[in-house]
Tab-separated table of C-alpha atoms and ligand atoms in Angstrom:
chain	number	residue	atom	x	y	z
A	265	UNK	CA	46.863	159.745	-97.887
A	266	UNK	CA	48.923	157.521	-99.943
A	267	UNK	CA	46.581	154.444	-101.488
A	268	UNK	CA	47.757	151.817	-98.244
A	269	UNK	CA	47.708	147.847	-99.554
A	270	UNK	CA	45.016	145.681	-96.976
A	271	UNK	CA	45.281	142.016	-95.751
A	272	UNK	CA	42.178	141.053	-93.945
A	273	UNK	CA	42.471	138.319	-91.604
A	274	UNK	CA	38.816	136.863	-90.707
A	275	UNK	CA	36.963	138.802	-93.919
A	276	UNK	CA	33.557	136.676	-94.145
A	277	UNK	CA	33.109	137.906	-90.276
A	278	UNK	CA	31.198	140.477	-88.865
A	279	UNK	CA	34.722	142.867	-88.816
A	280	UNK	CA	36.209	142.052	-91.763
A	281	UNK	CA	32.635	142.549	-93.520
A	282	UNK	CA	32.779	146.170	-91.364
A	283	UNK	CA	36.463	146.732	-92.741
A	284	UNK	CA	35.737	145.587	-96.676
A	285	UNK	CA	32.143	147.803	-96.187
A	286	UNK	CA	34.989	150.748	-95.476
A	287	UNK	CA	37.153	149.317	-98.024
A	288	UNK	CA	34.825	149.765	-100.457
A	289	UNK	CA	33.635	153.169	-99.754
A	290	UNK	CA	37.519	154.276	-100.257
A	291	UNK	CA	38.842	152.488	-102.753
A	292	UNK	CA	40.826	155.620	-103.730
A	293	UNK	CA	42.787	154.665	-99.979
A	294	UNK	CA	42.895	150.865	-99.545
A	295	UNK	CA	43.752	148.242	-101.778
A	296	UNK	CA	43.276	144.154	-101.017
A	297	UNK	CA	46.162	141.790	-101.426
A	298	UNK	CA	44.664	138.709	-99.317
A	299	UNK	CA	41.305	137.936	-97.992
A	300	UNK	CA	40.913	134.524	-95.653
A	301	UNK	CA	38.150	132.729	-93.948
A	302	UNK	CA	37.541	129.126	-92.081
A	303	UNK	CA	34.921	127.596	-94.058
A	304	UNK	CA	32.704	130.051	-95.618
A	305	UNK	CA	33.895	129.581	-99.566
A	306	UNK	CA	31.463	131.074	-101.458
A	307	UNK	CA	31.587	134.186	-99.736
A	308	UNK	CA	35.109	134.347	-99.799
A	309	UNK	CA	35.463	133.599	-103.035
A	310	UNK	CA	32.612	136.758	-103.931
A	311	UNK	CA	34.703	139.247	-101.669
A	312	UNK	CA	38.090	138.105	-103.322
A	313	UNK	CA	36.690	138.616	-106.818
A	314	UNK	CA	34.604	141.576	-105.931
A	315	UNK	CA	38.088	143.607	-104.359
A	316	UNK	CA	40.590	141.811	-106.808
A	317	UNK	CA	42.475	140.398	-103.871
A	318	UNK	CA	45.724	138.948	-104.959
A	319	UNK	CA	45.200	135.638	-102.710
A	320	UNK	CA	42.566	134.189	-101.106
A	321	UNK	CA	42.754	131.494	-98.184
A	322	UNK	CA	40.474	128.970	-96.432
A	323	UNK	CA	41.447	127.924	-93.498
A	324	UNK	CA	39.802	124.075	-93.745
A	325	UNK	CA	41.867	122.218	-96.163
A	326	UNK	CA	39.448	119.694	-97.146
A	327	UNK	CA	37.508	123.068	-99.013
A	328	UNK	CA	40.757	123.983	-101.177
A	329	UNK	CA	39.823	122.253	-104.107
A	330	UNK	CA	36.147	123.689	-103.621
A	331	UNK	CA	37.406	127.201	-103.067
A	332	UNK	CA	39.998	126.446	-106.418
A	333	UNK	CA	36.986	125.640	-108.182
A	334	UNK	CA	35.082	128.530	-107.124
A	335	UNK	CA	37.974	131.196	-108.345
A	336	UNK	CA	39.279	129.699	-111.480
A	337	UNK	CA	40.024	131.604	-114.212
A	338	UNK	CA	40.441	134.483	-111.940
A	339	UNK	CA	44.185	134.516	-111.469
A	340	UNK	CA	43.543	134.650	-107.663
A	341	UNK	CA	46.326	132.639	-105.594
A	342	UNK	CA	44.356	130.018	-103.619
A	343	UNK	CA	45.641	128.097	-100.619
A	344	UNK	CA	44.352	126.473	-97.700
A	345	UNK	CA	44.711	125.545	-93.936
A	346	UNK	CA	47.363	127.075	-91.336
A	347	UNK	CA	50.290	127.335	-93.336
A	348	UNK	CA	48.001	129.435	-96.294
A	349	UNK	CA	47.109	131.222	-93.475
A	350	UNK	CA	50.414	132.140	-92.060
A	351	UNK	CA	51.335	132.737	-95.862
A	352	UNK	CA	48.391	134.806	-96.744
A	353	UNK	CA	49.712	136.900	-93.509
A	354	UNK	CA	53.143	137.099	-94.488
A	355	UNK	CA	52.674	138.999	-97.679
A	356	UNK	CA	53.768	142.650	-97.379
A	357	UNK	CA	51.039	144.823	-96.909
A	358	UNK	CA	50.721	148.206	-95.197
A	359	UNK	CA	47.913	147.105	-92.974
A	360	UNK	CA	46.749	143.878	-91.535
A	361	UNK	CA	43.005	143.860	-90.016
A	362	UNK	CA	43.313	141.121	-87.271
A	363	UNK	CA	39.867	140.022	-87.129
A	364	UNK	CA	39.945	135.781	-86.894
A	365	UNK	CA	37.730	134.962	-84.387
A	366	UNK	CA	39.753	132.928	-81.422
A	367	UNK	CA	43.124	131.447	-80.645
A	368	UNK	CA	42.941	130.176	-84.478
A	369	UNK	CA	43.864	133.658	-85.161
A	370	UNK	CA	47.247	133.623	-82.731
A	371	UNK	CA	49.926	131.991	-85.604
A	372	UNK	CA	48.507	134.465	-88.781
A	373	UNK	CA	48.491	137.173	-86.833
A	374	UNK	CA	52.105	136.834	-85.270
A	375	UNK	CA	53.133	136.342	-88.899
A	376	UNK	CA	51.591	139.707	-89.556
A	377	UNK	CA	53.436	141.199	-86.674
A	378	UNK	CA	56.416	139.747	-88.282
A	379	UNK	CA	55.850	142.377	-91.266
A	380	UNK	CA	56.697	145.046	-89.170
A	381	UNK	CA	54.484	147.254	-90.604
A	382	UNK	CA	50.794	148.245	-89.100
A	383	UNK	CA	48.245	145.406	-87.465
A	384	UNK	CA	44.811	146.643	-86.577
A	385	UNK	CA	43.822	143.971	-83.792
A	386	UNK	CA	40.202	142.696	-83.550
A	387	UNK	CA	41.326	139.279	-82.446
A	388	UNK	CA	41.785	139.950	-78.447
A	389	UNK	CA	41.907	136.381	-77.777
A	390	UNK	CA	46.067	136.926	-79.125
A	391	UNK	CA	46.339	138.982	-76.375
A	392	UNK	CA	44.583	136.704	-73.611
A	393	UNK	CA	46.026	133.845	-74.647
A	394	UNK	CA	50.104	135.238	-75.130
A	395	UNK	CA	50.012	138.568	-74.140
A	396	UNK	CA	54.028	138.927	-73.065
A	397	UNK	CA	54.902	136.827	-76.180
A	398	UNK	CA	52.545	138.726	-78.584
A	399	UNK	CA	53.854	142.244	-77.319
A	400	UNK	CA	57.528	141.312	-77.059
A	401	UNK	CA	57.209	140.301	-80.683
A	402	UNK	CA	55.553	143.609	-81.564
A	403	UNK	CA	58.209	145.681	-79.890
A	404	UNK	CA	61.108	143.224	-81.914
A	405	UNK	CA	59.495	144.180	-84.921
A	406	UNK	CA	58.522	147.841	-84.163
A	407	UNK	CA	55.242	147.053	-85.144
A	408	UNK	CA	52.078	149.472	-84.963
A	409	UNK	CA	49.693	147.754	-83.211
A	410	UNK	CA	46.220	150.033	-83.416
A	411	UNK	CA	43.347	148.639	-81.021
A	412	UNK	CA	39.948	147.913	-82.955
A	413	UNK	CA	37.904	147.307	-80.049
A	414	UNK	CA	35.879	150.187	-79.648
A	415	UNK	CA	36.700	150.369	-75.875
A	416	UNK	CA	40.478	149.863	-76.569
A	417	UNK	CA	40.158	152.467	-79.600
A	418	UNK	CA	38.424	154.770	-77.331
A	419	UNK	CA	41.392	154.458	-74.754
A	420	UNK	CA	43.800	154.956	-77.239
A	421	UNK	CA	42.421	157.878	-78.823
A	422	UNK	CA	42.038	159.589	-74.786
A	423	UNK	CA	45.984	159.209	-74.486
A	424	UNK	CA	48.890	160.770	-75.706
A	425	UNK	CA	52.542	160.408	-75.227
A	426	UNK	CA	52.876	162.721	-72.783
A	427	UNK	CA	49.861	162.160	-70.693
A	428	UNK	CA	51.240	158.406	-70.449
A	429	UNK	CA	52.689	158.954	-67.120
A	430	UNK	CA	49.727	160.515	-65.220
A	431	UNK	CA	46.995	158.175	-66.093
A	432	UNK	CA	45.362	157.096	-62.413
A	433	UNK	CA	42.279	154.614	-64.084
A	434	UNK	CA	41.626	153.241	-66.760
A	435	UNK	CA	37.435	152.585	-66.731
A	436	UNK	CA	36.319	150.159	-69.692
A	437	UNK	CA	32.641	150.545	-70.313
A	438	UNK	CA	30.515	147.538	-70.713
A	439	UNK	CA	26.954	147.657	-72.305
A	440	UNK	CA	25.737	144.702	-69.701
A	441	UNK	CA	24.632	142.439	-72.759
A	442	UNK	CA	20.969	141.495	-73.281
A	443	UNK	CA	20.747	140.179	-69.431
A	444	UNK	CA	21.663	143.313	-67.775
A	445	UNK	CA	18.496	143.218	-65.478
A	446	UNK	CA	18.370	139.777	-65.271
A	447	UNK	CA	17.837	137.553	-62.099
A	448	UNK	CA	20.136	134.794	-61.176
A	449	UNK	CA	16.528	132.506	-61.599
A	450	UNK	CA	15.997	134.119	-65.124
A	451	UNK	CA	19.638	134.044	-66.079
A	452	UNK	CA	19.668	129.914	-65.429
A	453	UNK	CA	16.814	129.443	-68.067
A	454	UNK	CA	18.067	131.686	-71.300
A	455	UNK	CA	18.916	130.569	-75.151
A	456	UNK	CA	21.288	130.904	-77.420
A	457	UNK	CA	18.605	132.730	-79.726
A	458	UNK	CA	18.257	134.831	-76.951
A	459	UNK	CA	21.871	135.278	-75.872
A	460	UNK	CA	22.645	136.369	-79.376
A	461	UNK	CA	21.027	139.241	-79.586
A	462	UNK	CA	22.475	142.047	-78.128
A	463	UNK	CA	20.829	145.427	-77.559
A	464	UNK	CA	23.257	147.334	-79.337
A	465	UNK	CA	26.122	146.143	-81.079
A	466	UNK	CA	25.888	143.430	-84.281
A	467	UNK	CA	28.819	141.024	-83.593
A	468	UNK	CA	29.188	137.319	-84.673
A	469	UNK	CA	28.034	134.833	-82.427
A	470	UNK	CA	31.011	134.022	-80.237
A	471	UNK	CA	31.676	137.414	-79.073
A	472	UNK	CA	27.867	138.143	-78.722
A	473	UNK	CA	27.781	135.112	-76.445
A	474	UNK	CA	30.907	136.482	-74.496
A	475	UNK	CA	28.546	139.942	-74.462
A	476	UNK	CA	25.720	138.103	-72.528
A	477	UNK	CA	27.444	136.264	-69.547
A	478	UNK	CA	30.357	139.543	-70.008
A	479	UNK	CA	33.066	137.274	-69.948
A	480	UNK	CA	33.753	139.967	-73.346
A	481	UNK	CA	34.597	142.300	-70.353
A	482	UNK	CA	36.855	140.399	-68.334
A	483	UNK	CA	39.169	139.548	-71.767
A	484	UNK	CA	39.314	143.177	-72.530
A	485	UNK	CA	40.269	143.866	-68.734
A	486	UNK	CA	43.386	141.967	-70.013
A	487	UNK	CA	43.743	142.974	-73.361
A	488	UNK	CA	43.967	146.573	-71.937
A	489	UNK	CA	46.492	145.175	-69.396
A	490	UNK	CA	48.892	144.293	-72.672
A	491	UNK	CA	48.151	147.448	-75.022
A	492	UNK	CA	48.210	150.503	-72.242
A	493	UNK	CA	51.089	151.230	-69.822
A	494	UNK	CA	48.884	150.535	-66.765
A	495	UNK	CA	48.678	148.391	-63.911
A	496	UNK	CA	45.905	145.333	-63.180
A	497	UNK	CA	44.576	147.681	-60.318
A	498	UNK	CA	44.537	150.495	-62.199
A	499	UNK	CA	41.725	149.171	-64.759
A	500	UNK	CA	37.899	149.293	-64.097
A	501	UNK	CA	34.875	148.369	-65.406
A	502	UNK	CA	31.576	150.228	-65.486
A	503	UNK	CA	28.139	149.247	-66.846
A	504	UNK	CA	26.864	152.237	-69.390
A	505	UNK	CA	23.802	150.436	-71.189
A	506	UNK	CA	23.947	153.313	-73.750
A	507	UNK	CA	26.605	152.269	-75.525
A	508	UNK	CA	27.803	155.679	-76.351
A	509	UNK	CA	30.624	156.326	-74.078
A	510	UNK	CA	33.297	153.931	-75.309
A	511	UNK	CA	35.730	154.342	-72.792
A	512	UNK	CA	37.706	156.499	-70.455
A	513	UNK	CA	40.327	157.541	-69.335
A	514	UNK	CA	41.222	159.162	-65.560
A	515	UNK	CA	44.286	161.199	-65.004
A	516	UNK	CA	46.199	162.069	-62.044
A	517	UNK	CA	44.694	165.619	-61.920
A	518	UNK	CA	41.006	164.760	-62.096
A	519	UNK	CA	40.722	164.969	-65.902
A	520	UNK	CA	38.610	162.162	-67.013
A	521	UNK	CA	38.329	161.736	-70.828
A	522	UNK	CA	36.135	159.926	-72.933
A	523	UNK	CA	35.333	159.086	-76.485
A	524	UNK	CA	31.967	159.529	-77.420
A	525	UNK	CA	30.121	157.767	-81.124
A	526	UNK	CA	27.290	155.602	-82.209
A	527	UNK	CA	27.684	151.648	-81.478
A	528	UNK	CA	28.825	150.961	-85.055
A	529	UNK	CA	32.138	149.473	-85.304
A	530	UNK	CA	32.883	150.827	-88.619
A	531	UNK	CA	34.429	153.900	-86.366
A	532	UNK	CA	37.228	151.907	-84.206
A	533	UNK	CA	37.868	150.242	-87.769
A	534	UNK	CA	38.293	153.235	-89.876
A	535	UNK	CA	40.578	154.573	-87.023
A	536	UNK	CA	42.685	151.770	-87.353
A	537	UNK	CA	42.918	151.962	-90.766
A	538	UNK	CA	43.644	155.745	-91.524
A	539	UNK	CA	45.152	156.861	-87.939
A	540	UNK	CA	46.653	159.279	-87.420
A	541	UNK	CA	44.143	160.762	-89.959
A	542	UNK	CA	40.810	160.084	-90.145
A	543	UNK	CA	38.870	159.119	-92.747
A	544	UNK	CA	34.299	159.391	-93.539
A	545	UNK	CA	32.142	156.731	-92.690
A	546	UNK	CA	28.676	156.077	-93.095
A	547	UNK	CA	28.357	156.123	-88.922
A	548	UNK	CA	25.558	158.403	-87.901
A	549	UNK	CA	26.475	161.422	-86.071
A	550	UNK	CA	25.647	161.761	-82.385
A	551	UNK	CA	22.170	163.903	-81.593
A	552	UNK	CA	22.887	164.261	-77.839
A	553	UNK	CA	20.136	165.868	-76.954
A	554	UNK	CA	18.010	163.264	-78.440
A	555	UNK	CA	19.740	160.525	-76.903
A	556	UNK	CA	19.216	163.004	-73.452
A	557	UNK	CA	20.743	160.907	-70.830
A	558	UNK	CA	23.489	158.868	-70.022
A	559	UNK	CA	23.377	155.832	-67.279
A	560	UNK	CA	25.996	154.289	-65.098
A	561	UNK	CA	26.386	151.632	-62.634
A	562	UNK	CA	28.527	149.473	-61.029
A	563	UNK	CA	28.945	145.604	-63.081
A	564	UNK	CA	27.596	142.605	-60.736
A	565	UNK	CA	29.830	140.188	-60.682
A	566	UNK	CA	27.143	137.394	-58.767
A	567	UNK	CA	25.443	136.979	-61.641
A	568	UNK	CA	28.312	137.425	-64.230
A	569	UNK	CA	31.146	135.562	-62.123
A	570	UNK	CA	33.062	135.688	-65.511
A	571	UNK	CA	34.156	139.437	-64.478
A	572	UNK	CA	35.746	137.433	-61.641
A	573	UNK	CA	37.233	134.506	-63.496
A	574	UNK	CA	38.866	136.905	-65.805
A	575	UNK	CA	40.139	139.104	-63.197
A	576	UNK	CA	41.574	136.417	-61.686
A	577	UNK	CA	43.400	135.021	-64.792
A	578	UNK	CA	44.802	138.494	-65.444
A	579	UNK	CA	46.076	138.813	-61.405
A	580	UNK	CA	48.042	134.723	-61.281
A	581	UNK	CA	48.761	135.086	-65.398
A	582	UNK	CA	50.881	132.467	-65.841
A	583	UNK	CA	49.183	129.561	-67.767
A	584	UNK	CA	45.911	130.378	-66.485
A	585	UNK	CA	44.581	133.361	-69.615
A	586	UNK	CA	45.460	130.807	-72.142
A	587	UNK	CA	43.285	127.881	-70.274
A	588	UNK	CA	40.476	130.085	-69.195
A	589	UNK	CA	40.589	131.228	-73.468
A	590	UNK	CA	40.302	127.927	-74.755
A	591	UNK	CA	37.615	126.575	-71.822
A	592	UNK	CA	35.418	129.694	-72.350
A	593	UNK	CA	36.300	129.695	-76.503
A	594	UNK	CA	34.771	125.555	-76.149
A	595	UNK	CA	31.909	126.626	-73.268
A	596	UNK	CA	30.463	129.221	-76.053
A	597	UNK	CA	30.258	126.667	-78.475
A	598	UNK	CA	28.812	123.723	-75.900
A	599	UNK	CA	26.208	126.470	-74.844
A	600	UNK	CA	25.459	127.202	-78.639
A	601	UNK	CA	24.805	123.809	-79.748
A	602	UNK	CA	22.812	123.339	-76.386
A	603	UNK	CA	24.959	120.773	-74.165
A	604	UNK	CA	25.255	123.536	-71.430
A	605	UNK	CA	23.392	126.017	-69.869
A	606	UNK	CA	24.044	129.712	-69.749
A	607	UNK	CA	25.349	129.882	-66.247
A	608	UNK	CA	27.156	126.365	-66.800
A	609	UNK	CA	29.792	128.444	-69.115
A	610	UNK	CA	32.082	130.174	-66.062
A	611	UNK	CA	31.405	127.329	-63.734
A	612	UNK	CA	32.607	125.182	-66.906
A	613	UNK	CA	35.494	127.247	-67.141
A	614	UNK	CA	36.145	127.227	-63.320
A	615	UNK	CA	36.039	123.160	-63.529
A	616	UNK	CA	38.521	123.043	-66.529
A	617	UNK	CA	40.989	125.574	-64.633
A	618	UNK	CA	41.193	123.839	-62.117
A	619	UNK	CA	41.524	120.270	-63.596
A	620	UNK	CA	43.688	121.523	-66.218
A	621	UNK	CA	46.493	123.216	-63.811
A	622	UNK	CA	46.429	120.147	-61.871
A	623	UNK	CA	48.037	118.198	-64.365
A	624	UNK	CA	49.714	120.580	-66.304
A	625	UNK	CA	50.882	123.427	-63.394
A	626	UNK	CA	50.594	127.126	-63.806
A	627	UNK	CA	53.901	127.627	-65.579
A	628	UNK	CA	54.092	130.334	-67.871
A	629	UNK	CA	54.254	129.593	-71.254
A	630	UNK	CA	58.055	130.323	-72.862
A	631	UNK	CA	56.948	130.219	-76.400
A	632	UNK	CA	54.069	130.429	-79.157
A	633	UNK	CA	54.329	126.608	-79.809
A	634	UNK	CA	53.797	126.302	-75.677
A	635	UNK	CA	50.205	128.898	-75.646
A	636	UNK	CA	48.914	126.828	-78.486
A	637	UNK	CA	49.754	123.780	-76.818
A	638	UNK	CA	48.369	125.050	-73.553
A	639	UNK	CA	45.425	125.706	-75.981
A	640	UNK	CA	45.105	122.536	-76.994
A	641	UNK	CA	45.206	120.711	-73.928
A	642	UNK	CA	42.952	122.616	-72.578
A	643	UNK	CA	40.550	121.352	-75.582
A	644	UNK	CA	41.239	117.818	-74.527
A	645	UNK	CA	40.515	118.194	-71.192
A	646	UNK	CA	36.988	119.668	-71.868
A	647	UNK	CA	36.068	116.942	-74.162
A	648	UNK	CA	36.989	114.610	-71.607
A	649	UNK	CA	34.489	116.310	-68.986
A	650	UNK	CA	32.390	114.953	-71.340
A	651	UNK	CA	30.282	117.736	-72.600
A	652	UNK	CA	31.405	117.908	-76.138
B	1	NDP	P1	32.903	136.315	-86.725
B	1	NDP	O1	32.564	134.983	-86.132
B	1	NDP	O2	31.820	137.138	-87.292
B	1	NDP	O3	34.027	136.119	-87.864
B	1	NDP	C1	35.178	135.390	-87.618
B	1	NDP	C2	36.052	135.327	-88.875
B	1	NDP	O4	37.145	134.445	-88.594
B	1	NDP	C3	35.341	134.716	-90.091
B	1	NDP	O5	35.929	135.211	-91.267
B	1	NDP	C4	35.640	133.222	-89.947
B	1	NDP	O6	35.536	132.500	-91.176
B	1	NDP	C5	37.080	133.293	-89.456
B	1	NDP	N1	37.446	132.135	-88.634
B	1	NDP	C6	36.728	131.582	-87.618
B	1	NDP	N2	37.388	130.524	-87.105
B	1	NDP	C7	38.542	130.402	-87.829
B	1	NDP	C8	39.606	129.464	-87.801
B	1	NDP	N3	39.624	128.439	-86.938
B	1	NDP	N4	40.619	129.635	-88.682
B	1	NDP	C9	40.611	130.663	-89.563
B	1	NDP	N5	39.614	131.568	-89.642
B	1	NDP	C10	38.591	131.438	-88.787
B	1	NDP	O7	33.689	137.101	-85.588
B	1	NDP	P2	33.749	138.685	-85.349
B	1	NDP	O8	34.063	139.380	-86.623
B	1	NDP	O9	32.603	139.109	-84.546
B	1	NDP	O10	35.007	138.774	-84.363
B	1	NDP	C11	36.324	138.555	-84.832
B	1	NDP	C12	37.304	138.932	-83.741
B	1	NDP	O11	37.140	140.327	-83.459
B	1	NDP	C13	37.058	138.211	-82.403
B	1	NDP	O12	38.289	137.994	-81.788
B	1	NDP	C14	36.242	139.214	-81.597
B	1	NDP	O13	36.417	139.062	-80.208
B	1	NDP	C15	36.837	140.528	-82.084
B	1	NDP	N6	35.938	141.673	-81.973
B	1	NDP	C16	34.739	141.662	-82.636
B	1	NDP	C17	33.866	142.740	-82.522
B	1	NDP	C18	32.578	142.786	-83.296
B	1	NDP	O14	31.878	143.805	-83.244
B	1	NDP	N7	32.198	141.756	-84.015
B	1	NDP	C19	34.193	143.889	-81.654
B	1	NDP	C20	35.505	143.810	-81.064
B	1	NDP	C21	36.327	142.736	-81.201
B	1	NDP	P3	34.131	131.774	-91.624
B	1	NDP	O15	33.158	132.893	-91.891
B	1	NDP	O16	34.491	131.023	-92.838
B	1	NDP	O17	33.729	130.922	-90.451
């Protein structure tokens, strides 16, 4: 494999730590030109020096002249805010890891698509949010798009071209989060300490909070709906607490296949990166018969009525993915910083819908600038529910 140049888009997360852990271990493979963050300099500026990135970017502009300081003498291109962002994105590279958390991450990574060349996509919010916009881009620019979520990568690596046609399901698999067994009672009275810490996976916080109350689940539902050639009724969910079975896929003929690996997301990553070869990772092999069984069952969607919301959003589509995004992106943070409870987050979301599409309608947005206004609307309207 030809030594591939790497823009990482989110680096000081938990993915684009994952991605520069890989990076590092293949140096012979990947090279960095840009590295970006929101507002964690020092780290940035340690990564950018440590892979000789050719730019580095922080996304809050009052921290340029701190991030400036913090790589001088370096040579390193420094900029700051959205447009460093979108310009950080727009450098040619052969691969772009995707991995912003949120809508923040819809603009850089478009500008990536613009390159034409190969986006890995951690960021499934740019789906939710402006997933007809965000594809028809991909297909102007003949972009490869690879899928890094491991249920997404799993899907993707159970289909080929020509067994496209004859796919009956698609079944996501969902862990269940750390509240699987939950009550409704016990579910009213958890923390963020404890919402954070999921059984299995290591994530940052806002998709470990989407985890708990599986709202995660619902926004893949739709992300799936954007990157496989199925139907809205053609995509299930099903609860595997394991962890192991990523995915599957169910054909016309009865031929159900899965992809099997350890929760460790350096595997959907290091697809993204080397596909259609595959490259070593420090993942540790599967020891089935250790791990000796495998459980299934059916998701609840009374106590995780995000399932619902999301389903729903993905059925009207229109306006409503983008709203339900931003009121669920806001709810995580509320329930983080304590001003609502864990089952307050869908009902908050519910509330905002509804309020929101009063004023606004349930047109579909016609343009990128009309998602992120959507977006921020939708903002405004929470903070005037006054809970922010
Ligand atoms: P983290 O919170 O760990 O990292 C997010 C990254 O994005 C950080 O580099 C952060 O910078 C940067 N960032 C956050 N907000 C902004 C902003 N407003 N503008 C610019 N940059 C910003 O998230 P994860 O790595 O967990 O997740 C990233 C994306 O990948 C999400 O969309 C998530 O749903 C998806 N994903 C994550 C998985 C996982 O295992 N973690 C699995 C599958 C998908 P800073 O550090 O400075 O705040």
């Amino acid at each position: 494999m030809s030594q591939k140049y790497l823009t990482v888009l989110g680096a000081t997360g938990s993915i684009g730590s994952n991605t520069l852990d890989l990076v590092a271990r293949n140096s012979d493979k990947y090279e960095i030109e840009a590295l970006t963050a929101n507002q964690n300099v020092d780290e940035l500026a340690e990564l950018a020096r440590k892979f000789n990135a050719k730019m580095a970017v922080i996304g809050l502009e009052s921290l340029y002249s701190d991030l400036k300081a913090a790589l001088s003498g370096t040579g390193i291109e420094v900029a700051a805010g959205n447009q460093g962002l979108v310009e950080a994105a727009s450098r040619p590279v052969d691969i772009t890891m995707a991995c912003i958390m949120g809508a923040a991450g819809l603009r850089p990574t478009l500008a990536a698509v613009k390159l034409g060349n190969r986006v890995a996509l951690a960021n499934k919010e740019c789906l939710v949010a402006a997933g007809s916009l965000f594809m028809s881009e991909v297909s102007k620019y003949d972009t490869e798009l690879l899928p890094v979520d491991s249920e997404h990568s799993a899907i993707f690596q159970a289909l080929d071209d020509s067994s496209k046609r004859n796919i009956e399901k698609i079944i996501l698999t969902a862990s269940g989060g750390p509240f699987r067994t939950f009550s409704l009672e016990e579910l009213k009275h958890v923390t963020p300490a404890q919402a954070l810490k999921h059984p299995n996976w290591s994530m940052g916080r806002k998709i470990s909070i989407d985890s708990a109350t599986m709202m995660n689940k619902g926004l893949e539902l739709i992300e799936a709906l954007y990157l496989f050639p199925v139907g809205p009724e053609q995509l299930d969910i099903v609860i595997h607490p394991q962890s192991i079975i990523h995915s599957l896929v169910s054909y016309i003929d009865g031929s159900v296949i899965a992809q099997l690996g350890a929760p460790d997301m350096r595997t959907p990553i290091a697809y993204s990166l080397s596909w259609p070869e595959r490259i070593n990772t420090p993942v540790e092999q599967l020891d089935l018969a250790k791990i000796a069984s495998l459980s299934f069952e059916a998701p609840d969607e009374t106590r995780f009525p995000a399932i619902k919301l999301a389903r729903q959003a993905m059925l009207q589509g229109g306006n409503m993915p983008a709203i339900m995004n931003a009121a669920n992106e806001i709810a995580v943070e509320s329930f983080l910083c304590g001003k609502l409870s864990f089952m307050e987050i869908p009902a908050f979301c519910e509330r905002v819908i509804e309020t929101i599409q009063v004023q606004i309608g349930d047109k579909s947005p016609l343009s990128v600038e009309e998602v992120l206004e959507i977006d921020h609307s939708t903002r405004i309207m929470a903070q005037s529910l006054n809970i922010m």
